[in-house]
Amino acid sequence: MSENKETTAHEWNIGRRSLTYGARTLVMGVLNITPDSFSDGGQFLAVDQAIEHAQQMIDEGVDIIDVGGESTRPGSEFVSAAEELNRVMPVIELLARQTRVPISIDTTKVEVVREALKAGAEIVNDISALRFEPAIADEVSRAKAGLVLMHSRGTPKTMQKLPPVEDIITEVIVDLRHSVARAEQAGIARENLAIDPGIGFGKTLDHNLELIAGLGQLRHAFPNFPLMIGTSRKWFIGKLLGGAAVDQRLNGTVATVVASVLNGAHIVRVHDVKPVVEAIKLTDAIKGVTNAPAAVP
Ligand code: 9MG
């Protein structure tokens, strides 16, 4: 039997309910509302297409929908809070009325967090782990929402120009411990936090591979936290496949998801829900994990 087999399921508190993790691997689906994501036929069409895409992910078995209005790809430009709100709010408002699947807001801006939580989002996915706008912690604390603390180095604009670090796993552990402490100082309960090593965010190809291979060390350092990981379609997959374009990285993505789950990831953040849900079913079965419902009312 695998030494990664979970003996107990745990609860991640996300406000008025919790998500069970550690029983089966959970899937967070990416819903990007950026100008290049959906048709340029105007805002209403973009909202319709986003909702349609969310519904497709729900039909395919997604556990969380992560709505984002600002690209965090390396080198991407800053978007104002007003523009980000214009993009995400109509989608969050509609989705919150239409589905029970928990909605996560992918942002680093406190104004966006405030409005998204008011409109029904239950999780904040902060790729800066409270580094950019620490006031996000106060909003999350007030709402008793879930918070993903993702490790990153620099900003999306500068992260490819940073000097590489010697021991990436230790750096991620040390930095995430600081972020956890900052969150707790703001009154966020530990049970509301999830951690994420931030694959691709200021990391070299070797760092990304080391982090996936070394997820067990993160699990060991943060024994009572849900461990999320996002490898989907990322640059290092294309590089290892000889320069594969973004739309040619599905098989590589599935391979990294399977490796991550075998190494202890509880939640995977992906664009392509159906193939990942299927791959995870098999991977979880191999780990000897039984199926269990994710959301506990
Ligand atoms: C927004 N975003 C892009 N990549 C991500 C990753 O790897 N993890 C999380 N939590 N968010 C991400």
Coordinates of C-alpha atoms and ligand atoms in Angstrom, one line a residue:
M1 CA 0.0 0.0 0.0
S2 CA 1.3 3.5 -0.9
E3 CA 2.8 5.5 2.0
N4 CA 0.8 8.5 0.6
K5 CA -2.5 6.8 1.5
E6 CA -4.6 9.1 3.6
T7 CA -5.9 7.6 6.8
T8 CA -8.2 10.5 7.6
A9 CA -10.2 13.0 5.6
H10 CA -10.0 16.6 6.8
E11 CA -12.1 19.7 6.4
W12 CA -11.0 23.0 4.8
N13 CA -13.3 25.7 6.1
I14 CA -14.5 28.1 3.5
G15 CA -17.1 30.2 5.3
R16 CA -20.5 28.7 5.8
R17 CA -19.4 25.2 4.8
S18 CA -16.2 23.1 4.3
L19 CA -14.6 21.0 1.7
T20 CA -13.4 17.5 2.5
Y21 CA -9.9 17.0 1.4
G22 CA -7.7 13.9 1.7
A23 CA -10.4 11.5 0.8
R24 CA -10.3 12.0 -2.9
T25 CA -8.3 14.6 -4.8
L26 CA -10.2 17.8 -5.5
V27 CA -10.2 19.7 -8.8
M28 CA -10.2 23.5 -9.1
G29 CA -11.1 24.6 -12.6
V30 CA -9.7 27.8 -14.1
L31 CA -12.1 30.4 -15.4
N32 CA -10.1 33.2 -16.8
I33 CA -12.1 36.3 -17.7
T34 CA -9.4 38.2 -19.6
P35 CA -9.8 39.8 -23.1
D36 CA -7.9 37.0 -24.7
S37 CA -9.9 34.2 -23.0
F38 CA -13.3 34.7 -24.6
S39 CA -14.7 36.2 -27.8
D40 CA -14.3 39.9 -28.4
G41 CA -18.0 40.3 -29.2
G42 CA -18.7 42.5 -26.2
Q43 CA -19.0 42.2 -22.5
F44 CA -22.4 40.3 -22.5
L45 CA -21.2 37.7 -24.9
A46 CA -18.0 37.2 -22.8
V47 CA -20.1 36.7 -19.7
D48 CA -22.4 34.2 -21.5
Q49 CA -19.3 32.3 -22.7
A50 CA -17.7 32.3 -19.3
I51 CA -20.9 30.9 -17.7
E52 CA -21.2 28.3 -20.4
H53 CA -17.6 27.3 -19.8
A54 CA -18.2 27.1 -16.0
Q55 CA -21.2 24.9 -16.6
Q56 CA -19.1 22.6 -18.8
M57 CA -16.6 22.3 -16.0
I58 CA -19.4 21.6 -13.5
D59 CA -20.8 18.8 -15.8
E60 CA -17.2 17.4 -15.9
G61 CA -17.0 17.1 -12.2
V62 CA -15.1 20.2 -11.0
D63 CA -15.0 20.9 -7.2
I64 CA -14.1 24.6 -7.2
I65 CA -14.3 27.3 -9.9
D66 CA -11.4 29.8 -9.8
V67 CA -12.5 33.0 -11.4
G68 CA -9.7 35.4 -12.4
G69 CA -9.7 38.8 -14.3
E70 CA -6.0 39.5 -14.4
S71 CA -3.4 37.3 -16.2
T72 CA -0.6 36.2 -13.9
R73 CA 1.5 34.9 -16.8
P74 CA 5.1 35.9 -16.7
G75 CA 5.5 39.5 -18.0
S76 CA 1.8 40.2 -17.9
E77 CA 0.6 43.8 -17.5
F78 CA -1.1 45.3 -14.5
V79 CA -4.9 45.6 -14.6
S80 CA -6.7 48.2 -12.5
A81 CA -9.0 47.1 -9.7
A82 CA -11.9 48.8 -11.6
E83 CA -11.2 46.8 -14.8
E84 CA -10.7 43.6 -12.9
L85 CA -14.1 44.1 -11.1
N86 CA -15.8 44.8 -14.5
R87 CA -14.5 41.5 -15.8
V88 CA -15.2 39.2 -12.8
M89 CA -18.2 40.6 -11.0
P90 CA -21.0 39.8 -13.5
V91 CA -19.7 36.2 -13.8
I92 CA -19.4 35.7 -10.0
E93 CA -22.8 37.2 -9.4
L94 CA -24.5 34.9 -12.0
L95 CA -22.5 31.8 -10.9
A96 CA -23.2 32.3 -7.2
R97 CA -27.0 32.2 -8.1
Q98 CA -26.7 29.3 -10.4
T99 CA -24.5 26.8 -8.7
R100 CA -23.5 25.3 -5.4
V101 CA -20.0 24.6 -6.6
P102 CA -17.7 26.9 -4.4
I103 CA -16.4 29.9 -6.3
S104 CA -12.8 31.1 -5.7
I105 CA -11.6 34.6 -6.7
D106 CA -8.1 34.6 -8.1
T107 CA -6.8 38.1 -7.3
T108 CA -4.2 40.1 -5.4
K109 CA -6.3 43.2 -4.9
V110 CA -8.2 43.9 -1.7
E111 CA -11.1 45.7 -3.5
V112 CA -11.7 42.7 -5.7
V113 CA -11.6 40.4 -2.7
R114 CA -14.2 42.5 -0.9
E115 CA -16.7 42.6 -3.7
A116 CA -16.2 39.0 -4.8
L117 CA -16.8 37.7 -1.2
K118 CA -19.9 39.9 -0.9
A119 CA -21.2 38.5 -4.2
G120 CA -20.8 34.9 -3.0
A121 CA -17.2 33.8 -3.6
E122 CA -16.1 31.6 -0.7
I123 CA -12.3 31.2 -1.4
V124 CA -9.6 33.8 -2.2
N125 CA -6.7 32.5 -4.3
D126 CA -3.8 35.0 -3.7
I127 CA -0.8 34.2 -5.8
S128 CA 1.2 36.7 -3.6
A129 CA 0.3 34.9 -0.4
L130 CA -0.5 38.3 1.2
R131 CA 2.7 39.9 0.0
F132 CA 1.2 42.5 -2.4
E133 CA -1.9 43.6 -0.4
P134 CA -1.8 42.4 3.2
A135 CA -5.2 43.9 3.8
I136 CA -6.7 41.0 2.0
A137 CA -6.2 39.1 5.2
D138 CA -8.7 41.4 7.0
E139 CA -11.4 40.8 4.4
V140 CA -10.9 37.0 4.5
S141 CA -10.9 37.0 8.3
R142 CA -14.1 39.0 8.4
A143 CA -15.9 36.7 5.9
K144 CA -14.3 33.5 7.4
A145 CA -13.6 32.6 3.8
G146 CA -11.0 30.1 2.6
L147 CA -7.6 31.5 1.6
V148 CA -5.0 29.9 -0.7
L149 CA -1.5 31.1 0.1
M150 CA 0.5 30.5 -3.1
H151 CA 4.2 31.0 -3.0
S152 CA 5.7 33.3 -5.6
R153 CA 9.0 35.3 -6.0
G154 CA 8.9 38.8 -7.3
T155 CA 5.8 39.9 -9.3
P156 CA 4.4 38.5 -12.6
K157 CA 6.3 41.3 -14.3
T158 CA 9.7 40.6 -12.7
M159 CA 9.6 36.9 -11.8
Q160 CA 11.5 35.6 -14.8
K161 CA 14.5 38.0 -14.0
L162 CA 15.1 37.0 -10.4
P163 CA 18.3 35.2 -9.5
P164 CA 17.6 31.5 -9.0
V165 CA 17.7 30.1 -5.5
E166 CA 19.8 27.2 -4.3
D167 CA 17.3 25.2 -2.2
I168 CA 13.8 26.0 -3.6
I169 CA 11.9 23.6 -1.3
T170 CA 13.4 25.3 1.8
E171 CA 12.7 28.7 0.4
V172 CA 9.0 27.8 -0.3
I173 CA 8.6 26.4 3.2
V174 CA 10.1 29.3 5.0
D175 CA 8.2 31.9 2.9
L176 CA 4.9 30.1 3.3
R177 CA 5.4 29.9 7.1
H178 CA 5.7 33.7 7.1
S179 CA 2.5 34.0 5.1
V180 CA 0.6 31.6 7.4
A181 CA 1.8 33.7 10.4
R182 CA 0.7 36.9 8.7
A183 CA -2.8 35.3 8.0
E184 CA -3.1 34.1 11.6
Q185 CA -2.1 37.5 13.0
A186 CA -5.0 39.0 11.0
G187 CA -7.4 36.5 12.7
I188 CA -7.7 33.9 10.0
A189 CA -8.2 30.4 11.5
R190 CA -5.6 27.9 10.4
E191 CA -8.5 25.7 9.2
N192 CA -9.4 28.3 6.5
L193 CA -5.9 28.2 4.9
A194 CA -4.5 26.2 2.0
I195 CA -1.0 26.3 0.7
D196 CA 0.5 26.1 -2.8
P197 CA 4.1 26.0 -3.9
G198 CA 3.4 28.3 -6.9
I199 CA 4.8 26.2 -9.8
G200 CA 6.3 28.6 -12.4
F201 CA 6.2 31.7 -10.3
G202 CA 9.8 32.9 -10.3
K203 CA 11.0 29.3 -10.5
T204 CA 13.3 27.6 -13.0
L205 CA 12.5 24.4 -14.8
D206 CA 14.5 22.4 -12.3
H207 CA 12.8 24.2 -9.4
N208 CA 9.4 23.2 -10.8
L209 CA 10.4 19.6 -11.1
E210 CA 12.0 19.5 -7.6
L211 CA 8.8 21.0 -6.1
I212 CA 6.6 18.4 -7.7
A213 CA 8.9 15.6 -6.8
G214 CA 9.3 17.0 -3.2
L215 CA 5.7 17.7 -2.4
G216 CA 6.0 15.2 0.4
Q217 CA 8.4 17.6 2.2
L218 CA 5.7 20.3 1.9
R219 CA 3.1 17.9 3.3
H220 CA 5.5 17.2 6.2
A221 CA 6.2 20.9 6.9
F222 CA 2.5 21.8 6.8
P223 CA 0.8 18.6 8.1
N224 CA -2.7 20.1 8.7
F225 CA -3.1 22.2 5.5
P226 CA -4.7 21.3 2.2
L227 CA -2.0 21.3 -0.4
M228 CA -2.9 22.7 -3.7
I229 CA -0.8 22.7 -6.9
G230 CA -1.2 24.3 -10.3
T231 CA 0.9 22.9 -13.2
S232 CA -1.7 23.2 -16.0
R233 CA -0.3 24.1 -19.4
K234 CA 2.7 25.8 -17.8
W235 CA 5.9 26.9 -19.6
F236 CA 8.1 24.1 -18.1
I237 CA 5.8 21.5 -19.7
G238 CA 6.2 23.0 -23.1
K239 CA 9.9 23.3 -22.6
L240 CA 10.3 19.6 -21.7
L241 CA 8.2 18.6 -24.7
G242 CA 10.5 20.4 -27.1
G243 CA 8.7 23.7 -27.3
A244 CA 5.1 22.5 -27.3
A245 CA 2.6 25.4 -27.6
V246 CA 0.1 26.0 -24.8
D247 CA -2.6 24.0 -26.6
Q248 CA -0.3 21.1 -27.0
R249 CA 0.5 20.6 -23.3
L250 CA -2.5 18.4 -22.1
N251 CA -0.7 15.1 -21.9
G252 CA 2.2 16.8 -20.1
T253 CA -0.2 18.5 -17.7
V254 CA -1.9 15.1 -16.9
A255 CA 1.5 13.6 -16.2
T256 CA 2.3 16.3 -13.7
V257 CA -1.1 16.1 -12.1
V258 CA -0.7 12.3 -11.6
A259 CA 2.8 12.8 -10.2
S260 CA 1.5 15.6 -7.8
V261 CA -1.3 13.4 -6.5
L262 CA 1.0 10.5 -5.9
N263 CA 3.3 12.8 -4.1
G264 CA 0.6 14.2 -1.8
A265 CA -1.3 17.0 -3.5
H266 CA -4.9 17.4 -2.2
I267 CA -6.2 19.9 -4.8
V268 CA -5.1 20.4 -8.4
R269 CA -5.8 23.6 -10.3
V270 CA -6.4 22.9 -14.0
H271 CA -7.9 24.2 -17.3
D272 CA -8.9 20.8 -18.7
V273 CA -11.3 19.3 -16.2
K274 CA -12.5 16.1 -17.9
P275 CA -9.2 14.5 -18.6
V276 CA -7.8 15.5 -15.2
V277 CA -10.9 14.2 -13.3
E278 CA -10.5 10.9 -15.2
A279 CA -6.8 10.7 -14.5
I280 CA -7.3 11.4 -10.8
K281 CA -10.0 8.8 -10.5
L282 CA -7.4 6.2 -11.5
T283 CA -4.6 7.7 -9.5
D284 CA -6.8 7.9 -6.3
A285 CA -7.9 4.3 -6.9
I286 CA -4.3 3.3 -7.1
K287 CA -3.5 5.2 -3.9
G288 CA -6.4 3.2 -2.3
V289 CA -8.5 6.3 -1.6
T290 CA -12.2 5.9 -1.5
N291 CA -14.6 8.3 -3.2
A292 CA -16.3 10.8 -0.9
P293 CA -18.4 14.0 -1.3
A294 CA -16.3 17.2 -1.3
A295 CA -18.8 19.8 0.0
V296 CA -20.3 19.5 3.5
P297 CA -23.3 21.7 3.9
Ligands
9MG1 C1 -3.7 32.0 -10.5 N1 -2.8 30.9 -10.6 C2 -1.9 30.6 -11.7 N2 -1.2 29.5 -11.4 C3 -1.5 29.1 -10.1 C4 -1.1 28.1 -9.3 O1 -0.1 27.3 -9.6 N3 -1.7 28.0 -8.1 C5 -2.7 28.8 -7.7 N4 -3.2 28.7 -6.4 N5 -3.1 29.8 -8.4 C6 -2.5 30.0 -9.6

